[in-house]
């Protein structure tokens, strides 16, 4: 059954149920993307598991999210359960060998795997807007915040960095609007509230350093197998936007960082996007277009993207059209929408004269699917009714203890486990504020002593932002805000820092890619 350069998916059957032939995914077309669909309980996760196993054995690293916690078993050797042995026999898989796979567990919350983080700067305004479900006005403000930070080389690492910058922007909205475009104070306020909500939802764990290096999800073992990165996503799924945004960010990172390789013998990485409907659910049109673009272009970087979802209608047509390797499990066809889904799914296959696709889709058994992969020069094979092979690794989750054991010997152990709070916007601002407060106090004392009315306003010049401000930080002039003097100086000092760097570093602005993450 096992063939060089091909990944064995299962065995197809003829109309009389006798064995037809083995169905394979050609590794050289592994970067031509894929789609796994079907109703709940029809076998999607197991299909994902056997594809991940196949890629790993072929030396291709895999990234996937474990939405229900039932994929972790891929890190343990399979058990010869009766129904698995029966399936193996049915499809002529002899010998049916069991195997454990090299997995790396990841978790945004750091509970079930190594921490995964990124920085605000790297995520960028487009994805952040999506994460916050921002209105146009809010997105405008975020764009300006990033413009200020990017141009000024002010690191926005975590949530508090962005908060500090937004504080400043809110307090100086009118001056900044002249320079950067309209900043609505109420939008700034709502973004700040949204950031607080994100923080409460645990997103603060996700923003910070050390940020994930994509080379760590592209590892291979000494014996040439691809590491399978499994992201714990059960808790993450409670915040579907964070889940979707995180995976998009990762995709975007891969796209921006990996070199062009054309069409390699096998993919450099395969990325499974489970619950893919969350990606596109009421996503703004511009984002869907960008995703479509990234999916199209990432192919030549050797990355295969496999969407897993219940309903093929969940994936926009422009994206669907790019998914060459397809495994369609059973669908129900009760409601009109379900009937439409069945028709859509059936119509996308190259027909097989032996059966009616739409009819078969509703009659497929568990672990059975319509399969069509790319062959020859890259055209879709005729669709075949296929019994999917049983996995070589364990079907079902690892125990806590087993998971911990895997984490303890992981190749990335210790690399991400501690937070690293580098000096960034927030700290820079706080530091300058302290200094400014000191200077202000000194100035005030000097003022009292000399009884002079003028002051050394030059300390507060705003190069790059038009007219110098009059000396603000004098004790008498402290504006009567509830937030108080200290915060006031923090944000003002912040802007000094930004302005100074803008003035000195023009031409070194950061560049952003298609999905708005940083280009290197
Ligand atoms: N290829 C297969 N071989 C053997 N059993 C399978 C196979 N695919 C699915 N099954 C059985 O069906 C169950 C449900 O499959 P699963 O992949 O979890 O469904 P889904 O992800 O679509 O909800 C599995 O736990 C397993 O018992
Ligand atoms: Mg599943």
mmCIF file with all atom_site columns, C-alpha atoms in Angstrom, residues 225-294:
data_model
loop_
_atom_site.group_PDB
_atom_site.id
_atom_site.type_symbol
_atom_site.label_atom_id
_atom_site.label_alt_id
_atom_site.label_comp_id
_atom_site.label_asym_id
_atom_site.label_entity_id
_atom_site.label_seq_id
_atom_site.pdbx_PDB_ins_code
_atom_site.Cartn_x
_atom_site.Cartn_y
_atom_site.Cartn_z
_atom_site.occupancy
_atom_site.B_iso_or_equiv
_atom_site.pdbx_formal_charge
_atom_site.auth_seq_id
_atom_site.auth_comp_id
_atom_site.auth_asym_id
_atom_site.auth_atom_id
_atom_site.pdbx_PDB_model_num
ATOM 1  C CA . UNK A 1 225 ? 10.406  12.745 10.433 1.00 0.00 ? 225 UNK A CA 1
ATOM 2  C CA . UNK A 1 226 ? 8.500   16.001 10.502 1.00 0.00 ? 226 UNK A CA 1
ATOM 3  C CA . UNK A 1 227 ? 7.531   17.260 13.936 1.00 0.00 ? 227 UNK A CA 1
ATOM 4  C CA . UNK A 1 228 ? 3.788   17.602 14.432 1.00 0.00 ? 228 UNK A CA 1
ATOM 5  C CA . UNK A 1 229 ? 2.925   20.763 16.311 1.00 0.00 ? 229 UNK A CA 1
ATOM 6  C CA . UNK A 1 230 ? -0.381  20.385 18.090 1.00 0.00 ? 230 UNK A CA 1
ATOM 7  C CA . UNK A 1 231 ? -1.983  23.543 19.398 1.00 0.00 ? 231 UNK A CA 1
ATOM 8  C CA . UNK A 1 232 ? -4.298  22.991 22.342 1.00 0.00 ? 232 UNK A CA 1
ATOM 9  C CA . UNK A 1 233 ? -7.407  24.786 21.207 1.00 0.00 ? 233 UNK A CA 1
ATOM 10 C CA . UNK A 1 234 ? -10.214 23.570 23.463 1.00 0.00 ? 234 UNK A CA 1
ATOM 11 C CA . UNK A 1 235 ? -10.006 26.570 25.777 1.00 0.00 ? 235 UNK A CA 1
ATOM 12 C CA . UNK A 1 236 ? -9.036  28.841 22.919 1.00 0.00 ? 236 UNK A CA 1
ATOM 13 C CA . UNK A 1 237 ? -12.221 27.953 21.080 1.00 0.00 ? 237 UNK A CA 1
ATOM 14 C CA . UNK A 1 238 ? -14.191 29.818 23.722 1.00 0.00 ? 238 UNK A CA 1
ATOM 15 C CA . UNK A 1 239 ? -12.773 32.924 22.120 1.00 0.00 ? 239 UNK A CA 1
ATOM 16 C CA . UNK A 1 240 ? -13.238 32.058 18.455 1.00 0.00 ? 240 UNK A CA 1
ATOM 17 C CA . UNK A 1 241 ? -11.899 35.364 17.186 1.00 0.00 ? 241 UNK A CA 1
ATOM 18 C CA . UNK A 1 242 ? -8.646  34.912 19.069 1.00 0.00 ? 242 UNK A CA 1
ATOM 19 C CA . UNK A 1 243 ? -8.397  31.398 17.662 1.00 0.00 ? 243 UNK A CA 1
ATOM 20 C CA . UNK A 1 244 ? -8.975  32.550 14.093 1.00 0.00 ? 244 UNK A CA 1
ATOM 21 C CA . UNK A 1 245 ? -6.754  35.595 14.412 1.00 0.00 ? 245 UNK A CA 1
ATOM 22 C CA . UNK A 1 246 ? -3.939  33.585 15.907 1.00 0.00 ? 246 UNK A CA 1
ATOM 23 C CA . UNK A 1 247 ? -3.965  31.063 13.080 1.00 0.00 ? 247 UNK A CA 1
ATOM 24 C CA . UNK A 1 248 ? -4.143  33.837 10.509 1.00 0.00 ? 248 UNK A CA 1
ATOM 25 C CA . UNK A 1 249 ? -1.206  35.525 12.124 1.00 0.00 ? 249 UNK A CA 1
ATOM 26 C CA . UNK A 1 250 ? 0.752   32.297 11.937 1.00 0.00 ? 250 UNK A CA 1
ATOM 27 C CA . UNK A 1 251 ? -0.139  31.870 8.291  1.00 0.00 ? 251 UNK A CA 1
ATOM 28 C CA . UNK A 1 252 ? 0.884   35.424 7.656  1.00 0.00 ? 252 UNK A CA 1
ATOM 29 C CA . UNK A 1 253 ? 4.208   34.907 9.460  1.00 0.00 ? 253 UNK A CA 1
ATOM 30 C CA . UNK A 1 254 ? 4.934   31.841 7.373  1.00 0.00 ? 254 UNK A CA 1
ATOM 31 C CA . UNK A 1 255 ? 4.116   33.746 4.260  1.00 0.00 ? 255 UNK A CA 1
ATOM 32 C CA . UNK A 1 256 ? 6.266   36.754 5.100  1.00 0.00 ? 256 UNK A CA 1
ATOM 33 C CA . UNK A 1 257 ? 9.250   34.827 6.394  1.00 0.00 ? 257 UNK A CA 1
ATOM 34 C CA . UNK A 1 258 ? 9.664   31.800 4.185  1.00 0.00 ? 258 UNK A CA 1
ATOM 35 C CA . UNK A 1 259 ? 11.617  32.020 0.946  1.00 0.00 ? 259 UNK A CA 1
ATOM 36 C CA . UNK A 1 260 ? 10.168  31.202 -2.451 1.00 0.00 ? 260 UNK A CA 1
ATOM 37 C CA . UNK A 1 261 ? 10.793  27.581 -3.359 1.00 0.00 ? 261 UNK A CA 1
ATOM 38 C CA . UNK A 1 262 ? 8.495   27.076 -6.338 1.00 0.00 ? 262 UNK A CA 1
ATOM 39 C CA . UNK A 1 263 ? 7.061   23.571 -6.385 1.00 0.00 ? 263 UNK A CA 1
ATOM 40 C CA . UNK A 1 264 ? 9.181   21.360 -4.113 1.00 0.00 ? 264 UNK A CA 1
ATOM 41 C CA . UNK A 1 265 ? 9.195   17.508 -4.032 1.00 0.00 ? 265 UNK A CA 1
ATOM 42 C CA . UNK A 1 266 ? 7.251   17.726 -0.823 1.00 0.00 ? 266 UNK A CA 1
ATOM 43 C CA . UNK A 1 267 ? 5.892   20.598 1.261  1.00 0.00 ? 267 UNK A CA 1
ATOM 44 C CA . UNK A 1 268 ? 8.088   22.485 3.717  1.00 0.00 ? 268 UNK A CA 1
ATOM 45 C CA . UNK A 1 269 ? 5.174   22.578 6.130  1.00 0.00 ? 269 UNK A CA 1
ATOM 46 C CA . UNK A 1 270 ? 1.556   21.547 6.167  1.00 0.00 ? 270 UNK A CA 1
ATOM 47 C CA . UNK A 1 271 ? -0.871  23.696 8.098  1.00 0.00 ? 271 UNK A CA 1
ATOM 48 C CA . UNK A 1 272 ? -4.271  22.335 9.121  1.00 0.00 ? 272 UNK A CA 1
ATOM 49 C CA . UNK A 1 273 ? -6.920  24.915 9.782  1.00 0.00 ? 273 UNK A CA 1
ATOM 50 C CA . UNK A 1 274 ? -9.620  23.161 11.799 1.00 0.00 ? 274 UNK A CA 1
ATOM 51 C CA . UNK A 1 275 ? -13.011 24.838 12.344 1.00 0.00 ? 275 UNK A CA 1
ATOM 52 C CA . UNK A 1 276 ? -12.174 26.915 9.306  1.00 0.00 ? 276 UNK A CA 1
ATOM 53 C CA . UNK A 1 277 ? -15.591 28.524 9.259  1.00 0.00 ? 277 UNK A CA 1
ATOM 54 C CA . UNK A 1 278 ? -14.424 30.700 12.162 1.00 0.00 ? 278 UNK A CA 1
ATOM 55 C CA . UNK A 1 279 ? -11.918 32.247 9.841  1.00 0.00 ? 279 UNK A CA 1
ATOM 56 C CA . UNK A 1 280 ? -14.484 33.517 7.420  1.00 0.00 ? 280 UNK A CA 1
ATOM 57 C CA . UNK A 1 281 ? -17.578 33.966 9.609  1.00 0.00 ? 281 UNK A CA 1
ATOM 58 C CA . UNK A 1 282 ? -18.605 37.609 9.233  1.00 0.00 ? 282 UNK A CA 1
ATOM 59 C CA . UNK A 1 283 ? -15.032 38.524 8.377  1.00 0.00 ? 283 UNK A CA 1
ATOM 60 C CA . UNK A 1 284 ? -14.768 41.832 6.526  1.00 0.00 ? 284 UNK A CA 1
ATOM 61 C CA . UNK A 1 285 ? -14.458 41.490 2.769  1.00 0.00 ? 285 UNK A CA 1
ATOM 62 C CA . UNK A 1 286 ? -10.992 42.980 2.677  1.00 0.00 ? 286 UNK A CA 1
ATOM 63 C CA . UNK A 1 287 ? -9.730  40.375 5.130  1.00 0.00 ? 287 UNK A CA 1
ATOM 64 C CA . UNK A 1 288 ? -11.245 37.516 3.134  1.00 0.00 ? 288 UNK A CA 1
ATOM 65 C CA . UNK A 1 289 ? -9.554  38.890 0.024  1.00 0.00 ? 289 UNK A CA 1
ATOM 66 C CA . UNK A 1 290 ? -6.212  39.071 1.765  1.00 0.00 ? 290 UNK A CA 1
ATOM 67 C CA . UNK A 1 291 ? -6.574  35.536 3.090  1.00 0.00 ? 291 UNK A CA 1
ATOM 68 C CA . UNK A 1 292 ? -7.392  34.373 -0.404 1.00 0.00 ? 292 UNK A CA 1
ATOM 69 C CA . UNK A 1 293 ? -4.267  36.113 -1.639 1.00 0.00 ? 293 UNK A CA 1
ATOM 70 C CA . UNK A 1 294 ? -2.034  34.613 1.049  1.00 0.00 ? 294 UNK A CA 1
#
